[in-house]
mmCIF file of C-alpha atoms and ligand atoms in Angstrom:
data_model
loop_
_atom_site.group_PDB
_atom_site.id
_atom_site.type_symbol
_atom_site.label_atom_id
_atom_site.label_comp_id
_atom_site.label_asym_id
_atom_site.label_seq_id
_atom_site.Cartn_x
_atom_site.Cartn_y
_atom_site.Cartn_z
ATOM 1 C CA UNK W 1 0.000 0.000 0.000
ATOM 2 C CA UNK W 2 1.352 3.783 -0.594
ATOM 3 C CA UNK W 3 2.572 5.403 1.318
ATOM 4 C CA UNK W 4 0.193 8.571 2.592
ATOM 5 C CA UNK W 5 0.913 11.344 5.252
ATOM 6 C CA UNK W 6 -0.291 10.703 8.439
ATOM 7 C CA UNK W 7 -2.311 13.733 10.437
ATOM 8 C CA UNK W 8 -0.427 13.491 13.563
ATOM 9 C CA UNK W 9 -1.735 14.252 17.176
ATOM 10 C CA UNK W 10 0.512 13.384 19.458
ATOM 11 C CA UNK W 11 3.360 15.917 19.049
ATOM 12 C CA UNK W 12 5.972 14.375 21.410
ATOM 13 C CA UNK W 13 9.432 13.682 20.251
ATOM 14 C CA UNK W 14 9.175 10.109 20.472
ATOM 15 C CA UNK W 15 5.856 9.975 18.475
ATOM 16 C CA UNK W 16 7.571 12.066 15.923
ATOM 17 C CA UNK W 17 10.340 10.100 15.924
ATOM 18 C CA UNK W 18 8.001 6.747 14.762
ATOM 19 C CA UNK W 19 6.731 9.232 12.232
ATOM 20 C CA UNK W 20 10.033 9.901 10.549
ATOM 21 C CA UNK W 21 10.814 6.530 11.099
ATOM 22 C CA UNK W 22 7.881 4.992 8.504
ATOM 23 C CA UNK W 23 8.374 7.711 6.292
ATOM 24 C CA UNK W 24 11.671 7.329 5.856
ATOM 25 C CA UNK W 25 11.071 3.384 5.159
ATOM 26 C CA UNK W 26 8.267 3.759 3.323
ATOM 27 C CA UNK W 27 10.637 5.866 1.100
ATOM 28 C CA UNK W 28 13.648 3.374 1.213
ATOM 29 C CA UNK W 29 10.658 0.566 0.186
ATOM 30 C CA UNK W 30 10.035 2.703 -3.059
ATOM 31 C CA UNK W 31 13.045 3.611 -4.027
ATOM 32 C CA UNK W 32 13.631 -0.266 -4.046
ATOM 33 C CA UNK W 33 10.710 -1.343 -6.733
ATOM 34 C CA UNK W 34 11.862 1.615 -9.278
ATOM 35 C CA UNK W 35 11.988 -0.055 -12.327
ATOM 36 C CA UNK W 36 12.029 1.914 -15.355
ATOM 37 C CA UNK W 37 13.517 5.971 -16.208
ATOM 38 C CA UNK W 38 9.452 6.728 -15.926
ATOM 39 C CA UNK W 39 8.829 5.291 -12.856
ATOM 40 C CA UNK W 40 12.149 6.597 -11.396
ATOM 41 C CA UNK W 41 10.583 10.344 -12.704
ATOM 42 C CA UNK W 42 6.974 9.603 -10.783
ATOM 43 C CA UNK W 43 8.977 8.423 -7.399
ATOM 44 C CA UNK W 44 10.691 11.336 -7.832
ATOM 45 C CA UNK W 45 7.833 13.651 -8.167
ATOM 46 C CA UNK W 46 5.824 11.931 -5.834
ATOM 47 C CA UNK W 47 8.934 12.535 -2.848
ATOM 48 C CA UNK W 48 9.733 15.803 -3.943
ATOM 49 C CA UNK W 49 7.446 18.159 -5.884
ATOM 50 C CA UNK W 50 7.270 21.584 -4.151
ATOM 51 C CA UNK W 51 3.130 21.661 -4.955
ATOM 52 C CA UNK W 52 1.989 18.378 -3.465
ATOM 53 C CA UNK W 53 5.194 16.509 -3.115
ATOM 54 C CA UNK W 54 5.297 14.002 -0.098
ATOM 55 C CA UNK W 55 8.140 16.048 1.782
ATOM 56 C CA UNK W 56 5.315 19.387 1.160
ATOM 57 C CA UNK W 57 2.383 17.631 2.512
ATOM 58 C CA UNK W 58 4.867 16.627 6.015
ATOM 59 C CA UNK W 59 5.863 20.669 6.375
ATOM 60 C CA UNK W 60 2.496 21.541 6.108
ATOM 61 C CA UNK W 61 0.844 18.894 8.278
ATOM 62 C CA UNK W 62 3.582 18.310 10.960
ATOM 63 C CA UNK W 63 5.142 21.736 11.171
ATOM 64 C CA UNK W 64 2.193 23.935 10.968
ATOM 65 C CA UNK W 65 0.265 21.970 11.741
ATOM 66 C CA UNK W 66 2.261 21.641 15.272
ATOM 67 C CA UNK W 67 1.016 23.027 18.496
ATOM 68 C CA UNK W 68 2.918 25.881 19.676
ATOM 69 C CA UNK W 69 5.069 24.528 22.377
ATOM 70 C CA UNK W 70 5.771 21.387 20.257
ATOM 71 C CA UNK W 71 7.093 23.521 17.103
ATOM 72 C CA UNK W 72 11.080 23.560 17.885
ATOM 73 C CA UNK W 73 10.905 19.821 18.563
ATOM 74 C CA UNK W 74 8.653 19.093 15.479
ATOM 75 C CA UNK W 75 11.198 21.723 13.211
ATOM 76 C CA UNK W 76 14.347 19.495 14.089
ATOM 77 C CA UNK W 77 12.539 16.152 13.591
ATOM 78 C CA UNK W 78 11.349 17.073 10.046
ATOM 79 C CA UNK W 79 14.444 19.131 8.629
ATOM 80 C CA UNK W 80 16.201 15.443 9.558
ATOM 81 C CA UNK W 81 13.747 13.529 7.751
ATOM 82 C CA UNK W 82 13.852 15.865 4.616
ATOM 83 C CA UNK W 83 17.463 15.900 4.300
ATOM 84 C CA UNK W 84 17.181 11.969 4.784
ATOM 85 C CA UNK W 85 14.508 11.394 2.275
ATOM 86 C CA UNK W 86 16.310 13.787 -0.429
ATOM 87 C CA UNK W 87 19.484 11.728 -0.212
ATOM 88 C CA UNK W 88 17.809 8.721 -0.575
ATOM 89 C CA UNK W 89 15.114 9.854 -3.511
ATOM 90 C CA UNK W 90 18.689 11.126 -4.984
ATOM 91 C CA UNK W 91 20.338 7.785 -4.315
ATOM 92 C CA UNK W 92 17.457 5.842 -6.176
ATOM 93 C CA UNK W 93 18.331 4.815 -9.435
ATOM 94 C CA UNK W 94 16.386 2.120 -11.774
ATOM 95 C CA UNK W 95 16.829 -1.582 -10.827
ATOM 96 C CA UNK W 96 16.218 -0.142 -7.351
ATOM 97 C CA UNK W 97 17.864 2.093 -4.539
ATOM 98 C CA UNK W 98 17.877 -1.186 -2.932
ATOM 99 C CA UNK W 99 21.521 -0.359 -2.158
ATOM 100 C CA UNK W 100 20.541 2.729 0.134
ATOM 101 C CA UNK W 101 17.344 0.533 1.610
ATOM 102 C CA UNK W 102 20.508 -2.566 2.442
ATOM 103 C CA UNK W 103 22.200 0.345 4.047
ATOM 104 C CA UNK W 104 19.308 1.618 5.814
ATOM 105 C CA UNK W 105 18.510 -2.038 7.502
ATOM 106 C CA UNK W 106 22.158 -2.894 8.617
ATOM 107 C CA UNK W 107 22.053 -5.330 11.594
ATOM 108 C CA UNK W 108 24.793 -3.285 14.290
ATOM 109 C CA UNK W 109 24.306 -6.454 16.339
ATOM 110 C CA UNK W 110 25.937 -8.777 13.808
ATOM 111 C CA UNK W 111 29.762 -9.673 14.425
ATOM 112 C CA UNK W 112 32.246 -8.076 11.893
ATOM 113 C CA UNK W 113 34.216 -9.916 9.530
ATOM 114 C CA UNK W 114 37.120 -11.226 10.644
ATOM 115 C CA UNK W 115 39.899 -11.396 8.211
ATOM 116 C CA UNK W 116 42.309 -14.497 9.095
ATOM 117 C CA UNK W 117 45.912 -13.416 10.081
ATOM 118 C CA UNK W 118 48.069 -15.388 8.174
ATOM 119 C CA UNK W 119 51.565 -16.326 8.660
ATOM 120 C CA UNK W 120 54.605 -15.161 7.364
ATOM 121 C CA UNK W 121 55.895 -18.093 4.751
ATOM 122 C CA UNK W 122 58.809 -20.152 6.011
ATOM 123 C CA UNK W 123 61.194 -19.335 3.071
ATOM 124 C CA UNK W 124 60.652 -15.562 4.042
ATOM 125 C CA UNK W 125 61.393 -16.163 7.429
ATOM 126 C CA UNK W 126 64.134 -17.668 6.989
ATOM 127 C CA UNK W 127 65.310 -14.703 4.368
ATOM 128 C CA UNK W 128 65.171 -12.398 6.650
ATOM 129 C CA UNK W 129 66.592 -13.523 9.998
ATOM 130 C CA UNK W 130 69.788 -14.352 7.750
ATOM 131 C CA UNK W 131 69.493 -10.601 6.293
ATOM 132 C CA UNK W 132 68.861 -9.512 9.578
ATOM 133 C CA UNK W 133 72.048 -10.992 11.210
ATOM 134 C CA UNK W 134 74.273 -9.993 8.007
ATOM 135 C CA UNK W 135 72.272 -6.424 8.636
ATOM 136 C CA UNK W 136 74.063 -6.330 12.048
ATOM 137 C CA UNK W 137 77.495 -7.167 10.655
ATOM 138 C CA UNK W 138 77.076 -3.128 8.258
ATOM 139 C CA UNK W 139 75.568 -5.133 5.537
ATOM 140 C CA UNK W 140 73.225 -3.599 3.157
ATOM 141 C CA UNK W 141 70.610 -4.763 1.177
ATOM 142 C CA UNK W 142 70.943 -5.103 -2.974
ATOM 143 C CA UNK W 143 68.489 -5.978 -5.016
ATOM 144 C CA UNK W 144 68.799 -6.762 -9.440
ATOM 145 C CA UNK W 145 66.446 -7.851 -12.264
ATOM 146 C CA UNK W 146 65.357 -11.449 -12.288
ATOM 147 C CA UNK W 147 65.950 -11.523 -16.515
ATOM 148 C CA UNK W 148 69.262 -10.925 -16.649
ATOM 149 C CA UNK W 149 71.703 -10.500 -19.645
ATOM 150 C CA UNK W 150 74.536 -13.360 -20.487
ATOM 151 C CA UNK W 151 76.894 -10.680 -19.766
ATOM 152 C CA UNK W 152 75.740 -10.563 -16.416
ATOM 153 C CA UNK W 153 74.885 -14.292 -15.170
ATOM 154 C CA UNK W 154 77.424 -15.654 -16.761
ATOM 155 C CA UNK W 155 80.377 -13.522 -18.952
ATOM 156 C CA UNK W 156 81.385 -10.628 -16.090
ATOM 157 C CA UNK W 157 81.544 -13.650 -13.145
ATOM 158 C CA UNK W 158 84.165 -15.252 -15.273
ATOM 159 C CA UNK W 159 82.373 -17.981 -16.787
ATOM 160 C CA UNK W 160 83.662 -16.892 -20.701
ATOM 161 C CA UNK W 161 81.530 -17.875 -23.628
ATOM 162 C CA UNK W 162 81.898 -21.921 -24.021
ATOM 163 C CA UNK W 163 82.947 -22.674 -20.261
ATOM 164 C CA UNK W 164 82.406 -25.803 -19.569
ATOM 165 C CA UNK W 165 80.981 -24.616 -16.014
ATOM 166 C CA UNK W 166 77.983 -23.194 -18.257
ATOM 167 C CA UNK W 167 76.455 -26.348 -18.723
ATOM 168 C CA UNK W 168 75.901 -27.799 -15.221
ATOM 169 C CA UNK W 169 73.808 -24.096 -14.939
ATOM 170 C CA UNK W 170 70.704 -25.471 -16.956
ATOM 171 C CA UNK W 171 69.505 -22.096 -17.729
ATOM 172 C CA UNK W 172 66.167 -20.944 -19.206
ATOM 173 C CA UNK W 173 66.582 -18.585 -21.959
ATOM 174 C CA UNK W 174 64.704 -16.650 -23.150
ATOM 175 C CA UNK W 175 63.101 -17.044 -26.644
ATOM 176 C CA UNK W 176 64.063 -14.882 -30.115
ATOM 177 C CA UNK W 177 67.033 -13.575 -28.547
ATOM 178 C CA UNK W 178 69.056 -15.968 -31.512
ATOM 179 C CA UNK W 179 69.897 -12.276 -33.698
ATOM 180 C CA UNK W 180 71.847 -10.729 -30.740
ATOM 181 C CA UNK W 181 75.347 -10.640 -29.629
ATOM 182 C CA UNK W 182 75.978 -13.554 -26.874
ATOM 183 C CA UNK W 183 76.346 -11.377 -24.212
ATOM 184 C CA UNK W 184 73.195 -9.496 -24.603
ATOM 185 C CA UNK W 185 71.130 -12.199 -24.843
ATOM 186 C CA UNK W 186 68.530 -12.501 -22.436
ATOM 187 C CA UNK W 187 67.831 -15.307 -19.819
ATOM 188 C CA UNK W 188 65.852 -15.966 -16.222
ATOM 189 C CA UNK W 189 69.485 -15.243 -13.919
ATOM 190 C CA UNK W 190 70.495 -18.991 -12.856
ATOM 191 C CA UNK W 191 72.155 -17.373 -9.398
ATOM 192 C CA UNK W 192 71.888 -13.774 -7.772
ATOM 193 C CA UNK W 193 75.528 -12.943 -8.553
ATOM 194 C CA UNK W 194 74.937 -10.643 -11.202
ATOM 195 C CA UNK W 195 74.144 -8.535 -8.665
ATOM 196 C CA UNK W 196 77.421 -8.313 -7.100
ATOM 197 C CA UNK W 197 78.646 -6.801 -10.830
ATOM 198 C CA UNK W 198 75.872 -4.469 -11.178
ATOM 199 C CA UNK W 199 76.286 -3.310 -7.705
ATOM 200 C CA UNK W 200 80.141 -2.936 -8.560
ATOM 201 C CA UNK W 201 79.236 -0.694 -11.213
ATOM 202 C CA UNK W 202 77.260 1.491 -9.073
ATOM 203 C CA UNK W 203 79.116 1.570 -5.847
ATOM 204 C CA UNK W 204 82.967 2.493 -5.188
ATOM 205 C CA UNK W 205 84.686 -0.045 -2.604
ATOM 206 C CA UNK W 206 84.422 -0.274 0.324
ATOM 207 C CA UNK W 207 81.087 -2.692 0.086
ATOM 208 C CA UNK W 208 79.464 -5.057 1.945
ATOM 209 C CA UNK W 209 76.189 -6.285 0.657
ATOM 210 C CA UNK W 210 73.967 -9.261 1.030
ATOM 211 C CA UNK W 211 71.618 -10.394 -2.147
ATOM 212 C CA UNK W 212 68.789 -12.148 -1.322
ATOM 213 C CA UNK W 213 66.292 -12.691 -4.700
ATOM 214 C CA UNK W 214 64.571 -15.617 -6.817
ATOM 215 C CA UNK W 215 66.536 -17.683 -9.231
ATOM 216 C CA UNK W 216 65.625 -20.103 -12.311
ATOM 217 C CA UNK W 217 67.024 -23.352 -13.252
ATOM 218 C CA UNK W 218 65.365 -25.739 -15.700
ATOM 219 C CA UNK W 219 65.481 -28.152 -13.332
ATOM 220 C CA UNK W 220 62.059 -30.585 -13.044
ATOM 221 C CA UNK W 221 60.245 -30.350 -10.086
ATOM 222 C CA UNK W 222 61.162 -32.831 -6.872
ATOM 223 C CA UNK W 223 61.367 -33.191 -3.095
ATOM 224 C CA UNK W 224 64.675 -31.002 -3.151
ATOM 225 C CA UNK W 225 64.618 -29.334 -6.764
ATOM 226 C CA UNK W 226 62.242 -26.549 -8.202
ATOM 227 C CA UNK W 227 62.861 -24.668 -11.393
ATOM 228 C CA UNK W 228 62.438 -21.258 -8.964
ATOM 229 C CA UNK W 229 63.827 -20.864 -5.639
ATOM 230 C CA UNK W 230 65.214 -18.604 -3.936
ATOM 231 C CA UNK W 231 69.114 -17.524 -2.681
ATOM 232 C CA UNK W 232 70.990 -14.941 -0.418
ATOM 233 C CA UNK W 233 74.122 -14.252 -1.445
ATOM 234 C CA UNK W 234 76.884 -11.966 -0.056
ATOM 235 C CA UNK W 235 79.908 -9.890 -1.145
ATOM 236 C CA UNK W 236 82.438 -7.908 0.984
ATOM 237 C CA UNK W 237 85.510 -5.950 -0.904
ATOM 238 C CA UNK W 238 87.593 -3.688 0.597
ATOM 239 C CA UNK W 239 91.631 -3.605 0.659
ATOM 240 C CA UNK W 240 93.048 -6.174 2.827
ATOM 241 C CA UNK W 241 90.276 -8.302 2.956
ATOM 242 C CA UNK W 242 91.497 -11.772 3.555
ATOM 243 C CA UNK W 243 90.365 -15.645 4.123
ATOM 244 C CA UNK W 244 90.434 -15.332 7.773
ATOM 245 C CA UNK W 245 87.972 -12.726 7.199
ATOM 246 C CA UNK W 246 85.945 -14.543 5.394
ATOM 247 C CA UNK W 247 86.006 -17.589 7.851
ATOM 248 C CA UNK W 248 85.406 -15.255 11.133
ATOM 249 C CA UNK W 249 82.295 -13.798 9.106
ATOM 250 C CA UNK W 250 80.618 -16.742 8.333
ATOM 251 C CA UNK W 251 81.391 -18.843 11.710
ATOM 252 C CA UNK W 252 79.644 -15.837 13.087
ATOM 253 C CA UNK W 253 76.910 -15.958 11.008
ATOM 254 C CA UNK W 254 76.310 -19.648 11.749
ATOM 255 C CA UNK W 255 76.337 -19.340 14.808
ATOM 256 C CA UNK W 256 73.927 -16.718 15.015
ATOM 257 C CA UNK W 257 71.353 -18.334 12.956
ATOM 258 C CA UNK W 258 71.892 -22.239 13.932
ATOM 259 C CA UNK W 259 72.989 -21.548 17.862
ATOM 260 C CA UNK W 260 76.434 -20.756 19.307
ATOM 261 C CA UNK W 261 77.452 -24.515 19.935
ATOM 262 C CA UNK W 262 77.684 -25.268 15.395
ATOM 263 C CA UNK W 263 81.016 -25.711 14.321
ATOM 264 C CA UNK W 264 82.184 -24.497 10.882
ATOM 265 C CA UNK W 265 84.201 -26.706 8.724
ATOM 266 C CA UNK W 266 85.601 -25.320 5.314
ATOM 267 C CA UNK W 267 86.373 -28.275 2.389
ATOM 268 C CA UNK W 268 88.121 -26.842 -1.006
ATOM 269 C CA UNK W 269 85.741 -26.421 -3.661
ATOM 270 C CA UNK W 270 85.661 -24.991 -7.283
ATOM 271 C CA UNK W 271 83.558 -21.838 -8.443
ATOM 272 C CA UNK W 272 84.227 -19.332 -11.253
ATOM 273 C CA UNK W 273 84.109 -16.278 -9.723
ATOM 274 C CA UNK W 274 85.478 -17.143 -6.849
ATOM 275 C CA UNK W 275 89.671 -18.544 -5.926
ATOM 276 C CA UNK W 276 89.871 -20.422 -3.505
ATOM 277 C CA UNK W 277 86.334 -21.448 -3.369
ATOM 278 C CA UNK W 278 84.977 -23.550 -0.041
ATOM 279 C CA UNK W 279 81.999 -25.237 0.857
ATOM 280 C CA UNK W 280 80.587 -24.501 3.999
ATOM 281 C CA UNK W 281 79.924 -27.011 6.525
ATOM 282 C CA UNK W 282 78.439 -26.656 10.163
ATOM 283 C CA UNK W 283 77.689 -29.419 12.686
ATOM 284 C CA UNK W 284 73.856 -30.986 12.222
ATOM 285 C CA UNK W 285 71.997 -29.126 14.122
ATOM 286 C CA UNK W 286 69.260 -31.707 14.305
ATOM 287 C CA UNK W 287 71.562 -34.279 15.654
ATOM 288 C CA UNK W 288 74.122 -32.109 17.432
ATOM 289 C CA UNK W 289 76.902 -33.441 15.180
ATOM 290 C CA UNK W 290 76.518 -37.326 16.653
ATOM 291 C CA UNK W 291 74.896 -38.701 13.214
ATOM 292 C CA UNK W 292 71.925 -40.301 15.111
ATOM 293 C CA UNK W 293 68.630 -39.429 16.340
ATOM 294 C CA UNK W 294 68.131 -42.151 19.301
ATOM 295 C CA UNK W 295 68.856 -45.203 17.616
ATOM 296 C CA UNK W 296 67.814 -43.997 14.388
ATOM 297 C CA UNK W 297 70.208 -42.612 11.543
ATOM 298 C CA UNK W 298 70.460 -38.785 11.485
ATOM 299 C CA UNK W 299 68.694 -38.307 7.536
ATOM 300 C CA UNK W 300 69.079 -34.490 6.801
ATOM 301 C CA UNK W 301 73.237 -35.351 7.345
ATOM 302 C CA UNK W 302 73.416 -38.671 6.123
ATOM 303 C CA UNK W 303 74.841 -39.655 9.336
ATOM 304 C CA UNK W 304 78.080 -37.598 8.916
ATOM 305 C CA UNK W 305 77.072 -35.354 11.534
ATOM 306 C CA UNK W 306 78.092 -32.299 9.365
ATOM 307 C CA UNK W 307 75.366 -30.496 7.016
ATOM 308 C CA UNK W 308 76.865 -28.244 3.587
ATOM 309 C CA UNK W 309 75.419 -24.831 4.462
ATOM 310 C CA UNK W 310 76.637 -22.591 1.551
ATOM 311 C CA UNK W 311 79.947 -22.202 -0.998
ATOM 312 C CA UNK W 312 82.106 -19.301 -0.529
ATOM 313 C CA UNK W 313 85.525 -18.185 -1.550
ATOM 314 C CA UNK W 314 88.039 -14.852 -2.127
ATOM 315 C CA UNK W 315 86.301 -12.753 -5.458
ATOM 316 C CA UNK W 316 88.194 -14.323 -8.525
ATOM 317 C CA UNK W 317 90.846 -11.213 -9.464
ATOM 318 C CA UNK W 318 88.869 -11.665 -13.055
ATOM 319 C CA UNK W 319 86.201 -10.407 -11.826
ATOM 320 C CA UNK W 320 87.321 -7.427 -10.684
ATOM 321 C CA UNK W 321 88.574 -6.478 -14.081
ATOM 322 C CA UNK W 322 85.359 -6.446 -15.332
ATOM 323 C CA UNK W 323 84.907 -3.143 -12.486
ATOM 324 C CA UNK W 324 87.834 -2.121 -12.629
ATOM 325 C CA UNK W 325 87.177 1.565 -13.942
ATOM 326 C CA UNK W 326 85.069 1.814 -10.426
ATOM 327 C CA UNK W 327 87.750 1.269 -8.408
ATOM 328 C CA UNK W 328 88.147 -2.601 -8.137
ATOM 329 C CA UNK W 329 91.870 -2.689 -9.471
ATOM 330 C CA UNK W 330 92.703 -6.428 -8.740
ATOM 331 C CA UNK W 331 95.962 -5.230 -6.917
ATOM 332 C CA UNK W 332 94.397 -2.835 -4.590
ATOM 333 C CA UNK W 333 91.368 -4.453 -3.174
ATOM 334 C CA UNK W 334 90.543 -8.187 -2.240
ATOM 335 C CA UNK W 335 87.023 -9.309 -0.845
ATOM 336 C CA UNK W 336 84.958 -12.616 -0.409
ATOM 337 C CA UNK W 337 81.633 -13.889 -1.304
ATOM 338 C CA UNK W 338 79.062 -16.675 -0.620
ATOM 339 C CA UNK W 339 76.204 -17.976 -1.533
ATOM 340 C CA UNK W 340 73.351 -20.446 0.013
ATOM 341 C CA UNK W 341 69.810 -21.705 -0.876
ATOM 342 C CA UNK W 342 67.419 -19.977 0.999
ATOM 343 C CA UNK W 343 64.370 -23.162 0.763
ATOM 344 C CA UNK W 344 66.848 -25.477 1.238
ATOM 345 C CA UNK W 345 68.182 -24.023 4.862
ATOM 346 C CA UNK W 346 64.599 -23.252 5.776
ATOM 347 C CA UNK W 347 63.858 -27.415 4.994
ATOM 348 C CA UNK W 348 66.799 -28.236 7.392
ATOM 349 C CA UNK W 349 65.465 -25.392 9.799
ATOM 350 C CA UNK W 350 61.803 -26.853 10.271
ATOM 351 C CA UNK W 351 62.328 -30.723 9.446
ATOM 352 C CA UNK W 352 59.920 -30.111 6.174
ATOM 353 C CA UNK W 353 60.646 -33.440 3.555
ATOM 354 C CA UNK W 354 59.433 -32.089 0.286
ATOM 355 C CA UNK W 355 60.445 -28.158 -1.607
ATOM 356 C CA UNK W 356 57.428 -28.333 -3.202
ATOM 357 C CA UNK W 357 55.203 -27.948 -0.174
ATOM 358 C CA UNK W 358 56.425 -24.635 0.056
ATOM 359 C CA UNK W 359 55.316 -23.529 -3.053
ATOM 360 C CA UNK W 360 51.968 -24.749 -3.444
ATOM 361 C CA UNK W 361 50.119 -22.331 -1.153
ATOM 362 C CA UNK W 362 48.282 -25.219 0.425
ATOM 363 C CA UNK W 363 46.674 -23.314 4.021
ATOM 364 C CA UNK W 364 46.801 -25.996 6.010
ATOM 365 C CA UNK W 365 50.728 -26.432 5.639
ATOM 366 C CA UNK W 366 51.195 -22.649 5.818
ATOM 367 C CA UNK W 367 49.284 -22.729 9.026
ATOM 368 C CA UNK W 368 51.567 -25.033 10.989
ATOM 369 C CA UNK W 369 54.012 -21.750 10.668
ATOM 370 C CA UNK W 370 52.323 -19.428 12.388
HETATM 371 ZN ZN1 ZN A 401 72.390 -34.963 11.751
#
């Protein structure tokens, strides 16, 4: 049924209030059901028309229409309910102001939504507490492009065109790059050492910066290989930089993020960029170094007790003289770098059996992090 003004006689604010309140629904209800431009112009009209408009017919009735002594309440009561009425007769559009009616009929009593927390993911974690204890040792943060050029992944960290080291990389290129010199072809970067050259370029020694970024091999997809995952990766130069330094560094940094009773262990190793190269070992920290859990074998070590952290080594004197204009002559400065595998500590760190669970974005293994 339409809505018609009511002759009021009870004047009191509360009765006015009920008033306002039915003609304000009343007029969310209509505003609803408009259907059509022509029926949008009638409701409209019908609200609004200074003649005989609905808001008209409530001055005249309820304000003059007031007693004397109930004017100033009935004044504020209706110049709220015009204003209220006008913005919703302005809100109406066709196919219903239903909108403004939802709005108007909000249930205050229902709980909010609650958005779930979340977690941060392991790998993350595990980036930044090593960033954060290489932070407290002056490092800074660098960051490069994931697509790199051959120049940069592979030609400036002394890997020259044809090196046999090349070929163990298993590197994604990247299509139609076949017309271009070699070393401006482009590729996904197979480490985060490019970023040691193009910080080079940009920075004077001395420098100490950590790396941490994703990678790409075209490796298939197992319990311990992904063709994306994710390294941190370190470079110090400065003049008299030696291998002790390098070995104080990272025992400190092992012991930081593994606990102050790991041992470091350093085995020769072979790298391009890098002369002498190590590998990294500290003590299991899952077995303490004994091989065994109980009776049972110690898995993440094989039983040796030791676990291969990262590879390292003093910066490879050809690498330098790819900077050298910067400041990186071979005979005046000396540094070290390393580099480890930032899913493949955080699988050590939380006992997790499988790299792929830490890409799938499954919940309910995310959850058990938080
Ligand atoms: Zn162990």
């Amino acid at each position: 049924m339409a809505y018609t003004v009511p002759k009021l006689t009870d004047y009191s604010a509360a009765a006015l209030e009920k008033a306002a309140g039915e003609c304000v629904r009343a007029c969310g209800e209509e505003a609803a059901a408009v259907r059509s431009e022509a029926e949008l112009k009638a409701f409209r009209d019908r609200w609004l028309a200074r003649k005989s408009g609905i808001l008209t017919l409530i001055n005249d009735l309820w304000l003059k229409g007031a007693p004397k002594e109930a004017k100033r309440e009935a004044g504020i009561q209706v110049n709220a309910l015009k204003a209220r009425v006008t913005e919703l007769v302005e809100a109406a559009h066709v196919g219903g102001g239903a909108a403004s009616f939802a709005a108007e009929s909000v249930d205050i009593t229902l709980p909010g939504a609650r958005r779930p927390m979340g977690a941060e993911h392991p790998v993350i974690k595990t980036r930044n507490e090593i960033v954060a204890v290489f932070q407290k040792l002056g490092y800074s943060v660098a960051e490069g492009p994931v697509v790199e050029t051959d120049y940069y992944n592979f030609e400036a960290l002394n890997f020259p065109p044809n090196h046999p080291a090349r070929d163990t990389q298993d590197t994604l290129f990247i299509a139609g790059q076949q017309a271009k010199p070699q070393r401006e072809r482009l590729l996904l970067r197979t480490h985060t050492s490019p970023v040691q050259i193009r910080t080079m370029e940009k920075l004077r020694p001395p420098i100490r910066i950590v790396i941490p970024g994703v990678v790409h091999r075209n490796d298939p997809p197992d319990a311990s290989h992904s063709p994306m995952f994710n390294q941190i990766e370190g470079l110090a130069v400065d003049t008299n930089i030696t291998f002790g330094d390098l070995k104080g560094t990272l025992d400190f940094a092992m012991k930081a993020l593994f606990g102050s009773s790991v041992k470091t262990h350093f085995r020769p190793s072979f790298f391009p960029f890098t002369e002498p190269s190590a590998e990294l070992y500290v003590t299991c920290f899952i077995c303490g170094g004994s091989g065994k859990r109980g009776s049972d074998p110690c898995r993440p070590c094989k039983q040796t007790g030791w676990i291969e952290v990262l590879g390292c080594g003093m910066v490879d004197p050809n690498v330098f003289e790819f900077v050298k204009d910067n400041g990186y002559d071979p005979k005046r400065v000396s540094g070290f770098a390393f580099g480890m595998g930032t899913d493949r500590l955080a699988l050590l760190k939380y006992g997790v059996d499988d790299l792929q669970l830490f890409f799938q974005g499954d919940v309910r293994f995310l959850e058990m992090f938080g």
